[in-house]
Coordinates of C-alpha atoms in Angstrom, one line a residue:
C1 CA -85.6 54.7 -49.6
I2 CA -84.6 57.6 -46.6
R3 CA -83.8 55.9 -43.4
D4 CA -82.2 58.2 -41.2
S5 CA -83.7 61.0 -38.7
V6 CA -82.2 63.3 -37.2
I7 CA -84.3 64.5 -33.7
P8 CA -82.7 67.2 -32.1
L9 CA -83.7 67.6 -28.2
L10 CA -86.1 70.6 -28.0
R11 CA -85.4 73.7 -27.7
G12 CA -81.9 74.1 -26.6
G13 CA -81.1 71.0 -29.4
F14 CA -81.7 73.4 -32.4
M15 CA -78.4 75.1 -32.9
F16 CA -76.0 72.0 -32.0
A17 CA -78.0 69.6 -34.5
A18 CA -78.0 72.4 -37.0
D19 CA -73.9 72.8 -36.5
L20 CA -73.5 68.2 -36.5
V21 CA -76.2 68.0 -39.3
R22 CA -74.2 70.2 -42.1
Y23 CA -70.9 67.7 -41.4
M24 CA -73.7 64.5 -42.5
D25 CA -72.5 63.6 -45.9
V26 CA -75.8 60.3 -45.7
D27 CA -79.9 61.2 -47.0
L28 CA -82.0 62.4 -44.2
Q29 CA -85.0 63.7 -42.8
I30 CA -84.3 65.7 -39.2
E31 CA -87.7 65.8 -36.8
F32 CA -87.9 67.7 -33.1
L33 CA -89.0 66.4 -30.2
G34 CA -89.6 69.1 -27.6
A35 CA -89.2 68.2 -24.0
A36 CA -89.2 70.8 -20.6
S37 CA -88.8 69.6 -16.8
Y38 CA -86.9 73.2 -15.9
G39 CA -89.5 76.0 -16.7
E40 CA -87.7 79.1 -15.8
Q41 CA -85.9 77.5 -12.6
T42 CA -81.7 76.5 -13.0
V43 CA -82.9 73.1 -12.4
S44 CA -84.7 70.7 -13.3
S45 CA -87.7 69.9 -11.5
G46 CA -87.6 66.4 -11.8
E47 CA -90.7 66.1 -14.3
V48 CA -91.2 65.6 -18.3
R49 CA -93.1 66.8 -20.4
L50 CA -93.4 66.4 -24.0
T51 CA -94.3 69.9 -25.4
L52 CA -93.8 68.6 -29.2
D53 CA -94.3 65.3 -31.1
T54 CA -93.3 64.0 -33.9
T55 CA -95.0 63.6 -37.1
L56 CA -92.8 60.5 -38.9
P57 CA -93.1 57.1 -37.7
L58 CA -89.9 55.9 -36.4
S59 CA -90.0 52.2 -37.0
G60 CA -87.6 50.7 -39.3
R61 CA -85.5 54.2 -38.8
D62 CA -81.8 55.0 -37.7
V63 CA -82.5 58.2 -35.8
L64 CA -80.2 60.7 -34.0
L65 CA -81.2 61.6 -30.7
V66 CA -78.9 65.1 -30.1
E67 CA -79.7 67.5 -26.8
D68 CA -77.7 70.0 -25.5
I69 CA -76.7 69.6 -21.6
I70 CA -77.3 66.5 -19.7
D71 CA -77.9 67.0 -16.5
T72 CA -80.0 64.8 -14.1
G73 CA -80.4 62.0 -17.3
L74 CA -84.5 62.1 -16.6
T75 CA -84.9 63.6 -19.2
L76 CA -82.9 62.6 -21.8
A77 CA -83.9 59.0 -20.3
Y78 CA -87.8 59.6 -20.8
I79 CA -87.0 60.9 -24.7
Q80 CA -84.7 57.3 -24.9
N81 CA -87.5 55.3 -23.6
L82 CA -90.5 57.2 -25.8
I83 CA -88.1 57.3 -29.5
K84 CA -87.4 52.7 -28.8
S85 CA -91.4 52.3 -27.9
R86 CA -91.6 53.3 -31.2
N87 CA -89.6 50.3 -32.6
P88 CA -86.4 52.4 -35.0
T89 CA -83.8 50.6 -36.7
S90 CA -80.7 51.9 -34.4
L91 CA -81.0 54.6 -31.6
R92 CA -78.3 57.2 -30.8
T93 CA -78.0 59.1 -29.3
I94 CA -75.8 62.5 -30.0
V95 CA -75.0 65.3 -26.5
L96 CA -73.0 68.9 -26.7
L97 CA -72.5 68.8 -22.8
D98 CA -72.5 66.2 -20.0
K99 CA -72.7 67.4 -16.4
E100 CA -72.2 63.5 -15.0
I101 CA -71.6 64.6 -11.8
R102 CA -75.3 65.8 -11.6
R103 CA -76.9 62.5 -12.5
K104 CA -80.2 60.4 -10.8
V105 CA -80.3 57.8 -13.8
D106 CA -78.6 55.7 -16.2
V107 CA -79.0 56.8 -19.5
E108 CA -76.9 56.0 -23.0
I109 CA -75.1 58.0 -24.8
D110 CA -72.5 57.1 -27.7
R111 CA -71.1 60.6 -27.9
C112 CA -70.5 62.9 -25.9
V113 CA -68.5 66.8 -26.3
F114 CA -67.5 68.4 -24.1
N115 CA -68.1 67.2 -19.7
I116 CA -68.6 70.0 -17.4
P117 CA -68.2 70.8 -13.8
D118 CA -72.0 71.5 -12.1
R119 CA -72.6 74.8 -13.0
F120 CA -76.1 76.4 -15.1
V121 CA -74.1 77.4 -18.8
F122 CA -76.9 79.0 -20.8
G123 CA -75.7 80.6 -25.1
Y124 CA -75.3 78.5 -28.3
G125 CA -78.8 77.0 -28.1
L126 CA -79.5 77.3 -24.1
D127 CA -81.6 79.1 -22.1
S128 CA -80.6 81.3 -19.6
P129 CA -83.7 81.7 -16.2
G130 CA -86.9 83.3 -18.3
G131 CA -86.0 81.7 -21.8
F132 CA -83.8 84.4 -22.7
D133 CA -79.8 84.5 -24.4
R134 CA -79.9 80.6 -26.6
N135 CA -78.6 83.7 -29.5
L136 CA -75.3 84.4 -28.2
P137 CA -72.5 82.9 -30.0
N138 CA -71.1 80.9 -27.0
I139 CA -71.8 79.0 -23.9
V140 CA -71.5 80.9 -20.8
A141 CA -71.9 79.9 -17.4
L142 CA -73.6 82.1 -14.8
K143 CA -72.2 83.6 -12.3
E144 CA -71.6 81.6 -8.7

């Protein structure tokens, strides 16, 4: 019985999640959640919108949420609360990039790969203004 669900937060988390699950040696299912708070801006609007929801029930599952970047924490807090309301057995969160200096709300992170300064970054799944450059193989910072 498959009890593990990996949920990349779209759109930015898809590349990191794809690389991550290749190394996971467990039976798992992949679901997707989409949320937006940036629009075409380089800073969060503070308003989180759910743009895509999961299709499978999460009750009784061990869930790993995969996030590309934490900025204010508003989007991640919203998504974590949404998942918790669906009664998973457990919820763990892994984040590729953390801009802790911009945090507005506390969020629980189980694993962070890199802490970064307060710069706008894109590439490797993260988009530049206008929604482009997700396909770049590296993460780069917008010129100041």
